[in-house]
């Protein structure tokens, strides 16, 4: 809380009618500004309505504490596939020897979302320090060569999460900014793989609107 200066006496305020008129005008302008700011804040909070998530902390050895987006802007969402079941991937994130994590993981059967790293912190998921610094990583339970893991529930839940992340940080909802792990420079990973339905996913992220394709 900010410290306040001394409040002027009532007598001092009454010395000048001109002062009162100016003060009244200033108060009205301040009230109008506050009302606008409050409305903007309400809109931002509505836009960033996240689907239900569950906190399952990764080992503190597997990510870097930060203060994003102050320390680094958040410009990307990176889509991954675990190549593990949800429970096995969770154990990896909680094993301090693994040196890997993601911010979120989405379960196949029901779209359950676990959060493993706070968005302000840098998860180690992309294999590229710059992209780690500037992205949110979302893992998806399953295998890249077995599309039965990519269920309706998973697509819907993940897309709602990605849309909320994009709204919160002003990330454009297009394929330049919502990318696969395979598209991170320098990576040797192939996920989410050719069986991940990007057209479907981007339609869901955009609320069923026109797919935004990469130029």
PDB file of N, CA and C in Angstrom, residues 139-203:
ATOM      1  N   UNK A 139       1.924 -30.220 -22.462  1.00  0.00           N
ATOM      2  CA  UNK A 139       2.095 -31.627 -22.832  1.00  0.00           C
ATOM      3  C   UNK A 139       0.729 -32.292 -22.988  1.00  0.00           C
ATOM      4  N   UNK A 140       0.690 -33.326 -23.829  1.00  0.00           N
ATOM      5  CA  UNK A 140      -0.536 -34.099 -24.052  1.00  0.00           C
ATOM      6  C   UNK A 140      -0.208 -35.579 -23.910  1.00  0.00           C
ATOM      7  N   UNK A 141      -0.973 -36.253 -23.097  1.00  0.00           N
ATOM      8  CA  UNK A 141      -0.746 -37.680 -22.848  1.00  0.00           C
ATOM      9  C   UNK A 141      -0.898 -38.473 -24.141  1.00  0.00           C
ATOM     10  N   UNK A 142       0.067 -39.335 -24.425  1.00  0.00           N
ATOM     11  CA  UNK A 142      -0.071 -40.201 -25.588  1.00  0.00           C
ATOM     12  C   UNK A 142       1.205 -40.368 -26.377  1.00  0.00           C
ATOM     13  N   UNK A 143       1.039 -40.915 -27.575  1.00  0.00           N
ATOM     14  CA  UNK A 143       2.153 -41.218 -28.471  1.00  0.00           C
ATOM     15  C   UNK A 143       1.884 -40.613 -29.839  1.00  0.00           C
ATOM     16  N   UNK A 144       2.911 -40.107 -30.480  1.00  0.00           N
ATOM     17  CA  UNK A 144       2.726 -39.391 -31.739  1.00  0.00           C
ATOM     18  C   UNK A 144       2.220 -40.286 -32.868  1.00  0.00           C
ATOM     19  N   UNK A 145       2.461 -41.596 -32.778  1.00  0.00           N
ATOM     20  CA  UNK A 145       2.071 -42.500 -33.857  1.00  0.00           C
ATOM     21  C   UNK A 145       0.786 -43.259 -33.556  1.00  0.00           C
ATOM     22  N   UNK A 146       0.044 -42.826 -32.522  1.00  0.00           N
ATOM     23  CA  UNK A 146      -1.180 -43.527 -32.139  1.00  0.00           C
ATOM     24  C   UNK A 146      -2.282 -42.500 -31.879  1.00  0.00           C
ATOM     25  N   UNK A 147      -3.065 -42.156 -32.904  1.00  0.00           N
ATOM     26  CA  UNK A 147      -4.015 -41.050 -32.783  1.00  0.00           C
ATOM     27  C   UNK A 147      -5.178 -41.302 -31.840  1.00  0.00           C
ATOM     28  N   UNK A 148      -5.354 -42.544 -31.388  1.00  0.00           N
ATOM     29  CA  UNK A 148      -6.482 -42.780 -30.478  1.00  0.00           C
ATOM     30  C   UNK A 148      -6.304 -42.024 -29.154  1.00  0.00           C
ATOM     31  N   UNK A 149      -5.081 -41.625 -28.842  1.00  0.00           N
ATOM     32  CA  UNK A 149      -4.854 -40.833 -27.633  1.00  0.00           C
ATOM     33  C   UNK A 149      -5.369 -39.412 -27.773  1.00  0.00           C
ATOM     34  N   UNK A 150      -5.532 -38.932 -29.013  1.00  0.00           N
ATOM     35  CA  UNK A 150      -5.938 -37.547 -29.236  1.00  0.00           C
ATOM     36  C   UNK A 150      -7.471 -37.480 -29.283  1.00  0.00           C
ATOM     37  N   UNK A 151      -8.065 -37.501 -28.122  1.00  0.00           N
ATOM     38  CA  UNK A 151      -9.519 -37.603 -28.001  1.00  0.00           C
ATOM     39  C   UNK A 151     -10.196 -36.242 -28.154  1.00  0.00           C
ATOM     40  N   UNK A 152     -11.521 -36.280 -28.345  1.00  0.00           N
ATOM     41  CA  UNK A 152     -12.312 -35.046 -28.380  1.00  0.00           C
ATOM     42  C   UNK A 152     -12.102 -34.255 -27.094  1.00  0.00           C
ATOM     43  N   UNK A 153     -12.102 -34.964 -25.967  1.00  0.00           N
ATOM     44  CA  UNK A 153     -11.966 -34.303 -24.668  1.00  0.00           C
ATOM     45  C   UNK A 153     -10.607 -33.619 -24.544  1.00  0.00           C
ATOM     46  N   UNK A 154      -9.566 -34.297 -25.021  1.00  0.00           N
ATOM     47  CA  UNK A 154      -8.227 -33.699 -24.965  1.00  0.00           C
ATOM     48  C   UNK A 154      -8.154 -32.449 -25.830  1.00  0.00           C
ATOM     49  N   UNK A 155      -8.615 -32.541 -27.087  1.00  0.00           N
ATOM     50  CA  UNK A 155      -8.564 -31.382 -27.968  1.00  0.00           C
ATOM     51  C   UNK A 155      -9.331 -30.196 -27.369  1.00  0.00           C
ATOM     52  N   UNK A 156     -10.532 -30.452 -26.876  1.00  0.00           N
ATOM     53  CA  UNK A 156     -11.365 -29.360 -26.358  1.00  0.00           C
ATOM     54  C   UNK A 156     -10.736 -28.712 -25.133  1.00  0.00           C
ATOM     55  N   UNK A 157     -10.255 -29.533 -24.213  1.00  0.00           N
ATOM     56  CA  UNK A 157      -9.678 -29.014 -22.980  1.00  0.00           C
ATOM     57  C   UNK A 157      -8.393 -28.243 -23.257  1.00  0.00           C
ATOM     58  N   UNK A 158      -7.534 -28.818 -24.085  1.00  0.00           N
ATOM     59  CA  UNK A 158      -6.279 -28.161 -24.406  1.00  0.00           C
ATOM     60  C   UNK A 158      -6.507 -26.854 -25.162  1.00  0.00           C
ATOM     61  N   UNK A 159      -7.430 -26.854 -26.099  1.00  0.00           N
ATOM     62  CA  UNK A 159      -7.700 -25.641 -26.867  1.00  0.00           C
ATOM     63  C   UNK A 159      -8.228 -24.527 -25.979  1.00  0.00           C
ATOM     64  N   UNK A 160      -9.084 -24.875 -25.006  1.00  0.00           N
ATOM     65  CA  UNK A 160      -9.587 -23.869 -24.064  1.00  0.00           C
ATOM     66  C   UNK A 160      -8.443 -23.288 -23.244  1.00  0.00           C
ATOM     67  N   UNK A 161      -7.513 -24.150 -22.833  1.00  0.00           N
ATOM     68  CA  UNK A 161      -6.353 -23.689 -22.077  1.00  0.00           C
ATOM     69  C   UNK A 161      -5.478 -22.767 -22.931  1.00  0.00           C
ATOM     70  N   UNK A 162      -5.178 -23.183 -24.144  1.00  0.00           N
ATOM     71  CA  UNK A 162      -4.346 -22.365 -25.029  1.00  0.00           C
ATOM     72  C   UNK A 162      -5.007 -21.025 -25.322  1.00  0.00           C
ATOM     73  N   UNK A 163      -6.317 -21.028 -25.567  1.00  0.00           N
ATOM     74  CA  UNK A 163      -7.025 -19.770 -25.827  1.00  0.00           C
ATOM     75  C   UNK A 163      -6.920 -18.833 -24.629  1.00  0.00           C
ATOM     76  N   UNK A 164      -7.045 -19.374 -23.419  1.00  0.00           N
ATOM     77  CA  UNK A 164      -6.951 -18.552 -22.208  1.00  0.00           C
ATOM     78  C   UNK A 164      -5.550 -17.985 -22.028  1.00  0.00           C
ATOM     79  N   UNK A 165      -4.540 -18.810 -22.291  1.00  0.00           N
ATOM     80  CA  UNK A 165      -3.154 -18.335 -22.202  1.00  0.00           C
ATOM     81  C   UNK A 165      -2.928 -17.204 -23.205  1.00  0.00           C
ATOM     82  N   UNK A 166      -3.393 -17.398 -24.434  1.00  0.00           N
ATOM     83  CA  UNK A 166      -3.225 -16.366 -25.461  1.00  0.00           C
ATOM     84  C   UNK A 166      -3.932 -15.071 -25.065  1.00  0.00           C
ATOM     85  N   UNK A 167      -5.136 -15.179 -24.522  1.00  0.00           N
ATOM     86  CA  UNK A 167      -5.867 -13.988 -24.095  1.00  0.00           C
ATOM     87  C   UNK A 167      -5.126 -13.269 -22.967  1.00  0.00           C
ATOM     88  N   UNK A 168      -4.584 -14.019 -22.046  1.00  0.00           N
ATOM     89  CA  UNK A 168      -3.915 -13.400 -20.892  1.00  0.00           C
ATOM     90  C   UNK A 168      -2.687 -12.602 -21.309  1.00  0.00           C
ATOM     91  N   UNK A 169      -1.917 -13.126 -22.264  1.00  0.00           N
ATOM     92  CA  UNK A 169      -0.645 -12.491 -22.607  1.00  0.00           C
ATOM     93  C   UNK A 169      -0.664 -11.785 -23.962  1.00  0.00           C
ATOM     94  N   UNK A 170      -1.824 -11.726 -24.599  1.00  0.00           N
ATOM     95  CA  UNK A 170      -1.911 -11.052 -25.885  1.00  0.00           C
ATOM     96  C   UNK A 170      -1.177 -11.778 -26.996  1.00  0.00           C
ATOM     97  N   UNK A 171      -1.137 -13.113 -26.918  1.00  0.00           N
ATOM     98  CA  UNK A 171      -0.478 -13.913 -27.952  1.00  0.00           C
ATOM     99  C   UNK A 171      -1.454 -14.113 -29.119  1.00  0.00           C
ATOM    100  N   UNK A 172      -1.069 -13.794 -30.333  1.00  0.00           N
ATOM    101  CA  UNK A 172      -1.969 -14.043 -31.463  1.00  0.00           C
ATOM    102  C   UNK A 172      -2.314 -15.532 -31.570  1.00  0.00           C
ATOM    103  N   UNK A 173      -3.574 -15.811 -31.860  1.00  0.00           N
ATOM    104  CA  UNK A 173      -4.028 -17.206 -31.937  1.00  0.00           C
ATOM    105  C   UNK A 173      -3.825 -17.733 -33.356  1.00  0.00           C
ATOM    106  N   UNK A 174      -2.569 -17.872 -33.736  1.00  0.00           N
ATOM    107  CA  UNK A 174      -2.247 -18.370 -35.059  1.00  0.00           C
ATOM    108  C   UNK A 174      -1.054 -19.313 -34.968  1.00  0.00           C
ATOM    109  N   UNK A 175      -0.729 -19.929 -36.109  1.00  0.00           N
ATOM    110  CA  UNK A 175       0.318 -20.960 -36.112  1.00  0.00           C
ATOM    111  C   UNK A 175       1.725 -20.389 -36.098  1.00  0.00           C
ATOM    112  N   UNK A 176       1.857 -19.073 -36.140  1.00  0.00           N
ATOM    113  CA  UNK A 176       3.164 -18.484 -35.906  1.00  0.00           C
ATOM    114  C   UNK A 176       3.497 -18.456 -34.415  1.00  0.00           C
ATOM    115  N   UNK A 177       2.477 -18.511 -33.577  1.00  0.00           N
ATOM    116  CA  UNK A 177       2.669 -18.355 -32.137  1.00  0.00           C
ATOM    117  C   UNK A 177       2.199 -19.558 -31.324  1.00  0.00           C
ATOM    118  N   UNK A 178       1.394 -20.415 -31.917  1.00  0.00           N
ATOM    119  CA  UNK A 178       1.006 -21.686 -31.294  1.00  0.00           C
ATOM    120  C   UNK A 178       1.678 -22.762 -32.133  1.00  0.00           C
ATOM    121  N   UNK A 179       2.750 -23.329 -31.610  1.00  0.00           N
ATOM    122  CA  UNK A 179       3.623 -24.163 -32.435  1.00  0.00           C
ATOM    123  C   UNK A 179       3.823 -25.536 -31.794  1.00  0.00           C
ATOM    124  N   UNK A 180       4.251 -26.485 -32.598  1.00  0.00           N
ATOM    125  CA  UNK A 180       4.631 -27.792 -32.089  1.00  0.00           C
ATOM    126  C   UNK A 180       6.075 -27.802 -31.631  1.00  0.00           C
ATOM    127  N   UNK A 181       6.392 -28.760 -30.759  1.00  0.00           N
ATOM    128  CA  UNK A 181       7.775 -28.908 -30.309  1.00  0.00           C
ATOM    129  C   UNK A 181       8.711 -29.078 -31.505  1.00  0.00           C
ATOM    130  N   UNK A 182       8.241 -29.774 -32.523  1.00  0.00           N
ATOM    131  CA  UNK A 182       9.046 -30.008 -33.722  1.00  0.00           C
ATOM    132  C   UNK A 182       9.466 -28.709 -34.410  1.00  0.00           C
ATOM    133  N   UNK A 183       8.704 -27.632 -34.184  1.00  0.00           N
ATOM    134  CA  UNK A 183       8.968 -26.350 -34.848  1.00  0.00           C
ATOM    135  C   UNK A 183       9.901 -25.435 -34.057  1.00  0.00           C
ATOM    136  N   UNK A 184      10.318 -25.847 -32.881  1.00  0.00           N
ATOM    137  CA  UNK A 184      11.260 -25.051 -32.093  1.00  0.00           C
ATOM    138  C   UNK A 184      12.651 -25.156 -32.735  1.00  0.00           C
ATOM    139  N   UNK A 185      13.311 -24.057 -33.010  1.00  0.00           N
ATOM    140  CA  UNK A 185      14.638 -24.120 -33.637  1.00  0.00           C
ATOM    141  C   UNK A 185      15.622 -24.967 -32.834  1.00  0.00           C
ATOM    142  N   UNK A 186      16.315 -25.850 -33.542  1.00  0.00           N
ATOM    143  CA  UNK A 186      17.342 -26.664 -32.925  1.00  0.00           C
ATOM    144  C   UNK A 186      16.858 -27.928 -32.254  1.00  0.00           C
ATOM    145  N   UNK A 187      15.542 -28.180 -32.268  1.00  0.00           N
ATOM    146  CA  UNK A 187      15.026 -29.357 -31.568  1.00  0.00           C
ATOM    147  C   UNK A 187      15.302 -30.633 -32.352  1.00  0.00           C
ATOM    148  N   UNK A 188      15.372 -31.758 -31.629  1.00  0.00           N
ATOM    149  CA  UNK A 188      15.439 -33.067 -32.284  1.00  0.00           C
ATOM    150  C   UNK A 188      14.166 -33.868 -32.022  1.00  0.00           C
ATOM    151  N   UNK A 189      13.099 -33.176 -31.567  1.00  0.00           N
ATOM    152  CA  UNK A 189      11.822 -33.834 -31.291  1.00  0.00           C
ATOM    153  C   UNK A 189      10.884 -33.704 -32.483  1.00  0.00           C
ATOM    154  N   UNK A 190       9.941 -34.624 -32.579  1.00  0.00           N
ATOM    155  CA  UNK A 190       8.985 -34.617 -33.693  1.00  0.00           C
ATOM    156  C   UNK A 190       7.553 -34.335 -33.246  1.00  0.00           C
ATOM    157  N   UNK A 191       7.323 -34.234 -31.947  1.00  0.00           N
ATOM    158  CA  UNK A 191       5.957 -34.055 -31.456  1.00  0.00           C
ATOM    159  C   UNK A 191       5.431 -32.638 -31.750  1.00  0.00           C
ATOM    160  N   UNK A 192       4.110 -32.499 -31.936  1.00  0.00           N
ATOM    161  CA  UNK A 192       3.080 -33.501 -31.693  1.00  0.00           C
ATOM    162  C   UNK A 192       2.874 -34.496 -32.831  1.00  0.00           C
ATOM    163  N   UNK A 193       3.649 -34.403 -33.885  1.00  0.00           N
ATOM    164  CA  UNK A 193       3.598 -35.404 -34.947  1.00  0.00           C
ATOM    165  C   UNK A 193       2.558 -35.126 -36.010  1.00  0.00           C
ATOM    166  N   UNK A 194       2.635 -35.860 -37.115  1.00  0.00           N
ATOM    167  CA  UNK A 194       1.739 -35.610 -38.255  1.00  0.00           C
ATOM    168  C   UNK A 194       0.294 -36.018 -38.004  1.00  0.00           C
ATOM    169  N   UNK A 195       0.025 -36.776 -36.965  1.00  0.00           N
ATOM    170  CA  UNK A 195      -1.350 -37.207 -36.687  1.00  0.00           C
ATOM    171  C   UNK A 195      -2.105 -36.222 -35.783  1.00  0.00           C
ATOM    172  N   UNK A 196      -1.408 -35.227 -35.265  1.00  0.00           N
ATOM    173  CA  UNK A 196      -2.074 -34.162 -34.503  1.00  0.00           C
ATOM    174  C   UNK A 196      -2.847 -33.292 -35.490  1.00  0.00           C
ATOM    175  N   UNK A 197      -4.138 -33.067 -35.241  1.00  0.00           N
ATOM    176  CA  UNK A 197      -5.008 -32.351 -36.173  1.00  0.00           C
ATOM    177  C   UNK A 197      -4.935 -30.852 -35.894  1.00  0.00           C
ATOM    178  N   UNK A 198      -3.981 -30.189 -36.552  1.00  0.00           N
ATOM    179  CA  UNK A 198      -3.784 -28.766 -36.315  1.00  0.00           C
ATOM    180  C   UNK A 198      -4.985 -27.935 -36.759  1.00  0.00           C
ATOM    181  N   UNK A 199      -5.592 -28.280 -37.882  1.00  0.00           N
ATOM    182  CA  UNK A 199      -6.742 -27.506 -38.350  1.00  0.00           C
ATOM    183  C   UNK A 199      -7.861 -27.542 -37.316  1.00  0.00           C
ATOM    184  N   UNK A 200      -8.150 -28.720 -36.830  1.00  0.00           N
ATOM    185  CA  UNK A 200      -9.189 -28.863 -35.805  1.00  0.00           C
ATOM    186  C   UNK A 200      -8.812 -28.092 -34.550  1.00  0.00           C
ATOM    187  N   UNK A 201      -7.574 -28.238 -34.119  1.00  0.00           N
ATOM    188  CA  UNK A 201      -7.128 -27.603 -32.878  1.00  0.00           C
ATOM    189  C   UNK A 201      -7.220 -26.080 -32.972  1.00  0.00           C
ATOM    190  N   UNK A 202      -6.775 -25.520 -34.079  1.00  0.00           N
ATOM    191  CA  UNK A 202      -6.803 -24.071 -34.223  1.00  0.00           C
ATOM    192  C   UNK A 202      -8.225 -23.540 -34.339  1.00  0.00           C
ATOM    193  N   UNK A 203      -9.116 -24.312 -34.955  1.00  0.00           N
ATOM    194  CA  UNK A 203     -10.523 -23.900 -34.961  1.00  0.00           C
ATOM    195  C   UNK A 203     -11.060 -23.814 -33.540  1.00  0.00           C
TER     196      UNK A 203
END
